[in-house]
Amino acid sequence: MKHVTAVSAIALAGGLTLVAPGHARAASDDTTPIGGALLGQRGVVVDPAAKALPKTESSAFVIADADTGQVLAAKDAHGRYLPASTLKILTAVALIPRLNKNETIKPSAEACNVEGSAVGLTQNRIYKVDDLFRALMMVSGNDAAVALAETNGGLKRTLADMNAEARRLQARDTVAKTPNGLDQPGQSSSAYDLALIARAGLANPDFREYVSTKVAKFPAPGGEHYEMANHNRLLGRYPGMIGVKNGWTTKALGSFVGAAKRDGHTIIVSVMRHEGSFWEEVKDLLDWGFAARGQVAPVGALVGPVPKVKPTRPVGGPPAAAPAATGGPAAAAEDSPLVGAGALVVAVGLLGGAAWVVYGVRRRTRAQRDDQPDL
């Protein structure tokens, strides 16, 4: 794995500023990438004193400490790629708080006939929202995604909710055009955003339960049930694996976001645009993350959501004008103290001597694409 090593130092009033090559910007620049300037690099960024990173064929990756938010290493963190079914992470994060998981729904014909990976819905009122979320995250049900969008008021409203949630989380590389990740022009995400959204999801107990379930029963007509198994091949095979989601399409290639917990600490790894099987590589990247946490200078940070703005009324004056909606103007996000904290983490790491080196169960052929079970 090639590391970018070129660094130039410029002495400025008030100290030494390290300027990275490529398109990374100074920390004071309004165009600074979310999470820190180093994350704007297209190559690998990592503390030069860290143990060598494992080999990965992915076009982009992020290794992050979920507890502190520190990004321990990355490659093209903000590069925009087709997310495939990893976009379902955002669908779940946006819709879990909005829907009653005990509500029973009847899917439309459109939902039941959606293309690609599916759990095999029928037009019967036998499914709870809870069942659909489990199918969404365990077997990547594209039909479940559409049924959930219908329950939320329709596709248009759901996409608006998903994109609003992405803006709230400061996942600015992410644009949702579908609720299931099937390729659409203009749809995108990044390794940084997938890690950021997954971190937000893991804070929700329902999300965590859905992504960590290995085998579950799913309703079938006539009061029957059948079993569905999680597509995440690391569940039960990698020590401490929690979940989260893999994806694959012919255009997007392979993508995955995974989280594992050991000794009370959680590491998140996201990879995008991988041509082959990424499972062994992800295990190696997780191992590296556990060994590196607390031992290396971070290269950036997973930022927090945009703070909610509360309207204020001047004493003795007329009501104040309503504030702009959170998650809209870029300035509101940049003014977040959490963004500043992320930049500070990077700055401290640099000034301390660190440089950057810079996944029924549709009735379809199950033997197909053994390494890419997901659409």
GROMACS .gro file of C-alpha atoms in nm:
model
  375
    1MET     CA    1   0.000   0.000   0.000
    2LYS     CA    2   0.153   0.326  -0.112
    3HIS     CA    3   0.169   0.601   0.146
    4VAL     CA    4   0.184   0.970   0.062
    5THR     CA    5   0.486   1.106   0.242
    6ALA     CA    6   0.550   1.451   0.097
    7VAL     CA    7   0.510   1.721   0.361
    8SER     CA    8   0.609   2.085   0.356
    9ALA     CA    9   0.641   2.297   0.667
   10ILE     CA   10   0.567   2.667   0.661
   11ALA     CA   11   0.656   2.887   0.953
   12LEU     CA   12   0.377   3.125   1.037
   13ALA     CA   13   0.323   3.377   1.310
   14GLY     CA   14   0.199   3.176   1.605
   15GLY     CA   15   0.365   2.848   1.514
   16LEU     CA   16   0.438   2.587   1.253
   17THR     CA   17   0.173   2.476   1.005
   18LEU     CA   18   0.209   2.149   0.820
   19VAL     CA   19   0.063   2.161   0.471
   20ALA     CA   20  -0.033   1.835   0.302
   21PRO     CA   21   0.010   1.772  -0.070
   22GLY     CA   22  -0.285   1.719  -0.301
   23HIS     CA   23  -0.619   1.883  -0.248
   24ALA     CA   24  -0.631   1.896   0.132
   25ARG     CA   25  -0.689   2.249   0.262
   26ALA     CA   26  -0.573   2.445   0.558
   27ALA     CA   27  -0.782   2.402   0.873
   28SER     CA   28  -0.911   2.759   0.852
   29ASP     CA   29  -1.039   2.717   0.497
   30ASP     CA   30  -1.419   2.694   0.465
   31THR     CA   31  -1.371   2.406   0.221
   32THR     CA   32  -1.188   2.192   0.476
   33PRO     CA   33  -1.324   1.838   0.454
   34ILE     CA   34  -1.553   1.733   0.737
   35GLY     CA   35  -1.345   1.565   1.004
   36GLY     CA   36  -1.016   1.736   0.921
   37ALA     CA   37  -0.797   1.851   0.638
   38LEU     CA   38  -0.600   1.528   0.606
   39LEU     CA   39  -0.918   1.340   0.517
   40GLY     CA   40  -0.926   1.533   0.191
   41GLN     CA   41  -0.630   1.330   0.068
   42ARG     CA   42  -0.701   1.072  -0.200
   43GLY     CA   43  -0.414   0.852  -0.089
   44VAL     CA   44  -0.353   0.672   0.239
   45VAL     CA   45  -0.323   0.890   0.549
   46VAL     CA   46  -0.185   0.740   0.869
   47ASP     CA   47   0.055   0.823   1.149
   48PRO     CA   48   0.402   0.740   1.011
   49ALA     CA   49   0.493   0.588   1.347
   50ALA     CA   50   0.206   0.336   1.322
   51LYS     CA   51   0.246  -0.029   1.232
   52ALA     CA   52   0.210  -0.090   0.857
   53LEU     CA   53  -0.148  -0.106   0.739
   54PRO     CA   54  -0.283  -0.436   0.603
   55LYS     CA   55  -0.324  -0.467   0.230
   56THR     CA   56  -0.667  -0.389   0.086
   57GLU     CA   57  -0.787  -0.365  -0.272
   58SER     CA   58  -1.069  -0.124  -0.186
   59SER     CA   59  -1.064   0.216  -0.350
   60ALA     CA   60  -1.148   0.386  -0.022
   61PHE     CA   61  -1.152   0.292   0.346
   62VAL     CA   62  -1.180   0.437   0.695
   63ILE     CA   63  -1.070   0.285   1.025
   64ALA     CA   64  -1.217   0.469   1.322
   65ASP     CA   65  -1.248   0.444   1.698
   66ALA     CA   66  -1.626   0.454   1.754
   67ASP     CA   67  -1.586   0.556   2.117
   68THR     CA   68  -1.373   0.866   2.065
   69GLY     CA   69  -1.460   0.934   1.701
   70GLN     CA   70  -1.092   0.940   1.608
   71VAL     CA   71  -1.012   0.834   1.251
   72LEU     CA   72  -0.703   0.617   1.286
   73ALA     CA   73  -0.629   0.570   0.916
   74ALA     CA   74  -0.803   0.634   0.586
   75LYS     CA   75  -0.777   0.628   0.210
   76ASP     CA   76  -0.984   0.865  -0.006
   77ALA     CA   77  -1.217   0.908   0.293
   78HIS     CA   78  -1.438   1.165   0.120
   79GLY     CA   79  -1.426   1.012  -0.229
   80ARG     CA   80  -1.782   0.980  -0.360
   81TYR     CA   81  -1.879   0.629  -0.472
   82LEU     CA   82  -2.198   0.434  -0.541
   83PRO     CA   83  -2.292   0.286  -0.201
   84ALA     CA   84  -2.505  -0.011  -0.314
   85SER     CA   85  -2.686  -0.168  -0.015
   86THR     CA   86  -2.470   0.003   0.245
   87LEU     CA   87  -2.709   0.295   0.185
   88LYS     CA   88  -2.965   0.091   0.382
   89ILE     CA   89  -2.778   0.200   0.693
   90LEU     CA   90  -2.906   0.552   0.630
   91THR     CA   91  -3.256   0.417   0.557
   92ALA     CA   92  -3.260   0.248   0.897
   93VAL     CA   93  -3.111   0.543   1.084
   94ALA     CA   94  -3.364   0.781   0.931
   95LEU     CA   95  -3.676   0.563   0.965
   96ILE     CA   96  -3.635   0.370   1.292
   97PRO     CA   97  -3.722   0.677   1.504
   98ARG     CA   98  -4.010   0.769   1.270
   99LEU     CA   99  -4.198   0.437   1.252
  100ASN     CA  100  -4.383   0.225   1.508
  101LYS     CA  101  -4.206  -0.109   1.497
  102ASN     CA  102  -4.522  -0.293   1.613
  103GLU     CA  103  -4.738  -0.156   1.330
  104THR     CA  104  -4.860  -0.423   1.087
  105ILE     CA  105  -4.850  -0.326   0.720
  106LYS     CA  106  -4.954  -0.459   0.380
  107PRO     CA  107  -4.687  -0.409   0.110
  108SER     CA  108  -4.782  -0.284  -0.234
  109ALA     CA  109  -4.731  -0.483  -0.552
  110GLU     CA  110  -4.447  -0.247  -0.636
  111ALA     CA  111  -4.270  -0.329  -0.312
  112CYS     CA  112  -4.319  -0.703  -0.358
  113ASN     CA  113  -4.176  -0.699  -0.710
  114VAL     CA  114  -3.869  -0.482  -0.665
  115GLU     CA  115  -3.556  -0.611  -0.835
  116GLY     CA  116  -3.246  -0.752  -0.673
  117SER     CA  117  -3.191  -0.893  -0.327
  118ALA     CA  118  -3.523  -0.945  -0.147
  119VAL     CA  119  -3.681  -1.121   0.148
  120GLY     CA  120  -3.980  -1.230  -0.060
  121LEU     CA  121  -4.273  -1.010   0.046
  122THR     CA  122  -4.630  -1.090  -0.053
  123GLN     CA  123  -4.935  -0.863  -0.052
  124ASN     CA  124  -5.063  -0.979   0.285
  125ARG     CA  125  -5.102  -0.781   0.606
  126ILE     CA  126  -4.873  -1.012   0.801
  127TYR     CA  127  -4.559  -0.801   0.840
  128LYS     CA  128  -4.465  -0.580   1.128
  129VAL     CA  129  -4.237  -0.282   1.072
  130ASP     CA  130  -3.999  -0.466   1.306
  131ASP     CA  131  -3.987  -0.762   1.062
  132LEU     CA  132  -3.913  -0.528   0.772
  133PHE     CA  133  -3.622  -0.355   0.946
  134ARG     CA  134  -3.475  -0.693   1.032
  135ALA     CA  135  -3.508  -0.807   0.668
  136LEU     CA  136  -3.361  -0.477   0.551
  137MET     CA  137  -3.043  -0.513   0.755
  138MET     CA  138  -3.001  -0.892   0.770
  139VAL     CA  139  -3.074  -1.005   0.412
  140SER     CA  140  -3.063  -0.668   0.241
  141GLY     CA  141  -3.428  -0.681   0.136
  142ASN     CA  142  -3.485  -0.427  -0.138
  143ASP     CA  143  -3.856  -0.512  -0.111
  144ALA     CA  144  -3.845  -0.441   0.263
  145ALA     CA  145  -3.686  -0.102   0.194
  146VAL     CA  146  -3.967   0.000  -0.042
  147ALA     CA  147  -4.234  -0.128   0.203
  148LEU     CA  148  -4.077   0.078   0.481
  149ALA     CA  149  -4.074   0.384   0.257
  150GLU     CA  150  -4.445   0.330   0.185
  151THR     CA  151  -4.514   0.306   0.559
  152ASN     CA  152  -4.328   0.633   0.608
  153GLY     CA  153  -4.556   0.818   0.366
  154GLY     CA  154  -4.405   0.728   0.032
  155LEU     CA  155  -4.081   0.736  -0.161
  156LYS     CA  156  -4.057   1.114  -0.198
  157ARG     CA  157  -4.101   1.178   0.172
  158THR     CA  158  -3.863   0.899   0.267
  159LEU     CA  159  -3.585   1.026   0.043
  160ALA     CA  160  -3.635   1.374   0.187
  161ASP     CA  161  -3.607   1.228   0.538
  162MET     CA  162  -3.296   1.029   0.448
  163ASN     CA  163  -3.119   1.324   0.294
  164ALA     CA  164  -3.218   1.550   0.582
  165GLU     CA  165  -3.073   1.294   0.823
  166ALA     CA  166  -2.752   1.280   0.622
  167ARG     CA  167  -2.721   1.659   0.646
  168ARG     CA  168  -2.795   1.650   1.020
  169LEU     CA  169  -2.518   1.395   1.071
  170GLN     CA  170  -2.286   1.604   0.849
  171ALA     CA  171  -2.259   1.318   0.598
  172ARG     CA  172  -2.217   1.564   0.313
  173ASP     CA  173  -2.090   1.316   0.056
  174THR     CA  174  -2.415   1.118   0.080
  175VAL     CA  175  -2.708   1.168  -0.158
  176ALA     CA  176  -2.995   0.916  -0.144
  177LYS     CA  177  -3.194   0.856  -0.461
  178THR     CA  178  -3.341   0.521  -0.349
  179PRO     CA  179  -3.420   0.367  -0.007
  180ASN     CA  180  -3.243   0.041  -0.096
  181GLY     CA  181  -2.918   0.147  -0.263
  182LEU     CA  182  -2.997   0.023  -0.612
  183ASP     CA  183  -2.784   0.233  -0.846
  184GLN     CA  184  -2.928   0.565  -0.956
  185PRO     CA  185  -2.755   0.862  -1.120
  186GLY     CA  186  -2.647   1.112  -0.858
  187GLN     CA  187  -2.661   0.869  -0.567
  188SER     CA  188  -2.343   0.862  -0.364
  189SER     CA  189  -2.172   0.816  -0.031
  190SER     CA  190  -1.817   0.791   0.099
  191ALA     CA  191  -1.616   0.571   0.332
  192TYR     CA  192  -1.618   0.855   0.585
  193ASP     CA  193  -1.995   0.903   0.565
  194LEU     CA  194  -2.068   0.531   0.595
  195ALA     CA  195  -1.858   0.512   0.911
  196LEU     CA  196  -2.026   0.827   1.044
  197ILE     CA  197  -2.380   0.700   0.975
  198ALA     CA  198  -2.301   0.353   1.114
  199ARG     CA  199  -2.170   0.512   1.434
  200ALA     CA  200  -2.497   0.702   1.471
  201GLY     CA  201  -2.695   0.382   1.408
  202LEU     CA  202  -2.505   0.183   1.668
  203ALA     CA  203  -2.619   0.430   1.933
  204ASN     CA  204  -2.979   0.309   1.870
  205PRO     CA  205  -3.062  -0.024   2.047
  206ASP     CA  206  -3.305  -0.133   1.774
  207PHE     CA  207  -3.054  -0.069   1.496
  208ARG     CA  208  -2.789  -0.256   1.692
  209GLU     CA  209  -3.023  -0.554   1.740
  210TYR     CA  210  -3.114  -0.569   1.370
  211VAL     CA  211  -2.754  -0.567   1.243
  212SER     CA  212  -2.625  -0.816   1.500
  213THR     CA  213  -2.892  -1.087   1.455
  214LYS     CA  214  -2.750  -1.394   1.282
  215VAL     CA  215  -3.071  -1.594   1.219
  216ALA     CA  216  -3.435  -1.485   1.256
  217LYS     CA  217  -3.784  -1.602   1.165
  218PHE     CA  218  -3.973  -1.407   0.900
  219PRO     CA  219  -4.352  -1.422   0.849
  220ALA     CA  220  -4.499  -1.620   0.561
  221PRO     CA  221  -4.862  -1.653   0.447
  222GLY     CA  222  -5.089  -1.895   0.636
  223GLY     CA  223  -4.935  -1.821   0.975
  224GLU     CA  224  -4.607  -1.984   0.877
  225HIS     CA  225  -4.251  -1.857   0.919
  226TYR     CA  226  -3.919  -1.924   0.751
  227GLU     CA  227  -3.565  -1.851   0.854
  228MET     CA  228  -3.343  -1.582   0.714
  229ALA     CA  229  -2.970  -1.560   0.782
  230ASN     CA  230  -2.758  -1.246   0.803
  231HIS     CA  231  -2.544  -1.175   0.496
  232ASN     CA  232  -2.259  -1.047   0.715
  233ARG     CA  233  -2.008  -1.332   0.704
  234LEU     CA  234  -1.808  -1.197   0.996
  235LEU     CA  235  -2.089  -1.240   1.250
  236GLY     CA  236  -1.990  -1.528   1.475
  237ARG     CA  237  -1.657  -1.562   1.295
  238TYR     CA  238  -1.472  -1.249   1.395
  239PRO     CA  239  -1.429  -1.194   1.771
  240GLY     CA  240  -1.659  -0.919   1.896
  241MET     CA  241  -1.829  -0.854   1.560
  242ILE     CA  242  -2.144  -0.646   1.608
  243GLY     CA  243  -2.265  -0.604   1.247
  244VAL     CA  244  -2.338  -0.371   1.024
  245LYS     CA  245  -2.397  -0.401   0.645
  246ASN     CA  246  -2.249  -0.511   0.315
  247GLY     CA  247  -2.347  -0.423  -0.040
  248TRP     CA  248  -2.274  -0.504  -0.402
  249THR     CA  249  -2.388  -0.406  -0.750
  250THR     CA  250  -2.212  -0.442  -1.082
  251LYS     CA  251  -2.148  -0.068  -1.095
  252ALA     CA  252  -2.071  -0.004  -0.730
  253LEU     CA  253  -1.871  -0.325  -0.676
  254GLY     CA  254  -1.832  -0.439  -0.316
  255SER     CA  255  -1.879  -0.220  -0.012
  256PHE     CA  256  -1.900  -0.291   0.360
  257VAL     CA  257  -1.927  -0.122   0.696
  258GLY     CA  258  -1.850  -0.330   1.002
  259ALA     CA  259  -1.812  -0.272   1.374
  260ALA     CA  260  -1.659  -0.495   1.637
  261LYS     CA  261  -1.613  -0.459   2.013
  262ARG     CA  262  -1.328  -0.587   2.230
  263ASP     CA  263  -1.235  -0.505   2.585
  264GLY     CA  264  -1.502  -0.237   2.597
  265HIS     CA  265  -1.382  -0.057   2.283
  266THR     CA  266  -1.549  -0.046   1.940
  267ILE     CA  267  -1.373  -0.012   1.605
  268ILE     CA  268  -1.555   0.072   1.280
  269VAL     CA  269  -1.418  -0.015   0.935
  270SER     CA  270  -1.575   0.095   0.608
  271VAL     CA  271  -1.457  -0.005   0.260
  272MET     CA  272  -1.588   0.099  -0.079
  273ARG     CA  273  -1.548  -0.014  -0.440
  274HIS     CA  274  -1.381  -0.348  -0.385
  275GLU     CA  275  -1.358  -0.581  -0.685
  276GLY     CA  276  -1.339  -0.912  -0.501
  277SER     CA  277  -1.402  -1.067  -0.161
  278PHE     CA  278  -1.325  -0.817   0.113
  279TRP     CA  279  -1.399  -1.025   0.425
  280GLU     CA  280  -1.042  -1.125   0.512
  281GLU     CA  281  -0.919  -0.774   0.443
  282VAL     CA  282  -1.182  -0.626   0.675
  283LYS     CA  283  -1.072  -0.864   0.952
  284ASP     CA  284  -0.715  -0.744   0.909
  285LEU     CA  285  -0.820  -0.379   0.910
  286LEU     CA  286  -1.020  -0.434   1.231
  287ASP     CA  287  -0.723  -0.607   1.393
  288TRP     CA  288  -0.505  -0.313   1.298
  289GLY     CA  289  -0.759  -0.071   1.442
  290PHE     CA  290  -0.775  -0.246   1.778
  291ALA     CA  291  -0.397  -0.251   1.801
  292ALA     CA  292  -0.363   0.113   1.695
  293ARG     CA  293  -0.634   0.277   1.909
  294GLY     CA  294  -0.477   0.496   2.172
  295GLN     CA  295  -0.133   0.431   2.024
  296VAL     CA  296  -0.127   0.643   1.709
  297ALA     CA  297  -0.194   1.004   1.626
  298PRO     CA  298  -0.537   1.029   1.459
  299VAL     CA  299  -0.566   1.169   1.109
  300GLY     CA  300  -0.916   1.309   1.158
  301ALA     CA  301  -1.242   1.262   1.345
  302LEU     CA  302  -1.597   1.137   1.297
  303VAL     CA  303  -1.788   1.452   1.380
  304GLY     CA  304  -2.113   1.481   1.574
  305PRO     CA  305  -2.450   1.593   1.436
  306VAL     CA  306  -2.525   1.956   1.363
  307PRO     CA  307  -2.640   2.111   1.692
  308LYS     CA  308  -3.005   2.206   1.712
  309VAL     CA  309  -3.061   2.579   1.704
  310LYS     CA  310  -3.317   2.710   1.950
  311PRO     CA  311  -3.502   3.034   1.864
  312THR     CA  312  -3.435   3.323   2.097
  313ARG     CA  313  -3.631   3.638   2.176
  314PRO     CA  314  -3.450   3.959   2.265
  315VAL     CA  315  -3.544   4.100   2.605
  316GLY     CA  316  -3.815   4.360   2.556
  317GLY     CA  317  -3.804   4.324   2.178
  318PRO     CA  318  -4.008   4.158   1.904
  319PRO     CA  319  -3.980   3.781   1.843
  320ALA     CA  320  -3.659   3.684   1.667
  321ALA     CA  321  -3.671   3.560   1.310
  322ALA     CA  322  -3.683   3.183   1.280
  323PRO     CA  323  -3.334   3.034   1.239
  324ALA     CA  324  -3.230   2.852   0.926
  325ALA     CA  325  -3.306   2.479   0.930
  326THR     CA  326  -3.025   2.276   1.079
  327GLY     CA  327  -2.823   2.075   0.835
  328GLY     CA  328  -2.879   2.324   0.552
  329PRO     CA  329  -2.615   2.597   0.525
  330ALA     CA  330  -2.262   2.474   0.525
  331ALA     CA  331  -2.168   2.747   0.767
  332ALA     CA  332  -2.391   2.600   1.037
  333ALA     CA  333  -2.206   2.271   1.011
  334GLU     CA  334  -1.864   2.431   1.011
  335ASP     CA  335  -1.952   2.633   1.321
  336SER     CA  336  -2.028   2.313   1.510
  337PRO     CA  337  -1.797   2.280   1.810
  338LEU     CA  338  -1.767   1.911   1.726
  339VAL     CA  339  -1.619   1.994   1.387
  340GLY     CA  340  -1.372   2.221   1.555
  341ALA     CA  341  -1.287   1.947   1.798
  342GLY     CA  342  -1.218   1.711   1.508
  343ALA     CA  343  -0.984   1.964   1.349
  344LEU     CA  344  -0.814   2.016   1.686
  345VAL     CA  345  -0.749   1.642   1.719
  346VAL     CA  346  -0.576   1.645   1.383
  347ALA     CA  347  -0.382   1.959   1.460
  348VAL     CA  348  -0.258   1.825   1.792
  349GLY     CA  349  -0.148   1.502   1.629
  350LEU     CA  350   0.044   1.693   1.364
  351LEU     CA  351   0.212   1.944   1.592
  352GLY     CA  352   0.316   1.663   1.827
  353GLY     CA  353   0.543   1.533   1.552
  354ALA     CA  354   0.304   1.313   1.352
  355ALA     CA  355   0.297   1.341   0.974
  356TRP     CA  356   0.056   1.167   0.743
  357VAL     CA  357   0.172   0.905   0.515
  358VAL     CA  358  -0.085   0.915   0.421
  359TYR     CA  359  -2.335  -0.698   0.302
  360GLY     CA  360  -3.747  -1.708   0.159
  361VAL     CA  361  -3.472  -1.440   0.096
  362ARG     CA  362  -3.587  -1.390  -0.255
  363ARG     CA  363  -3.640  -1.686  -0.472
  364ARG     CA  364  -3.337  -1.644  -0.685
  365THR     CA  365  -3.021  -1.842  -0.760
  366ARG     CA  366  -2.852  -1.868  -0.421
  367ALA     CA  367  -2.526  -1.992  -0.557
  368GLN     CA  368  -2.489  -1.674  -0.756
  369ARG     CA  369  -2.211  -1.431  -0.665
  370ASP     CA  370  -2.091  -1.616  -0.360
  371ASP     CA  371  -1.864  -1.335  -0.257
  372GLN     CA  372  -2.117  -1.064  -0.338
  373PRO     CA  373  -2.455  -1.180  -0.198
  374ASP     CA  374  -2.604  -0.840  -0.203
  375LEU     CA  375  -2.771  -0.593  -0.437
   0.00000   0.00000   0.00000
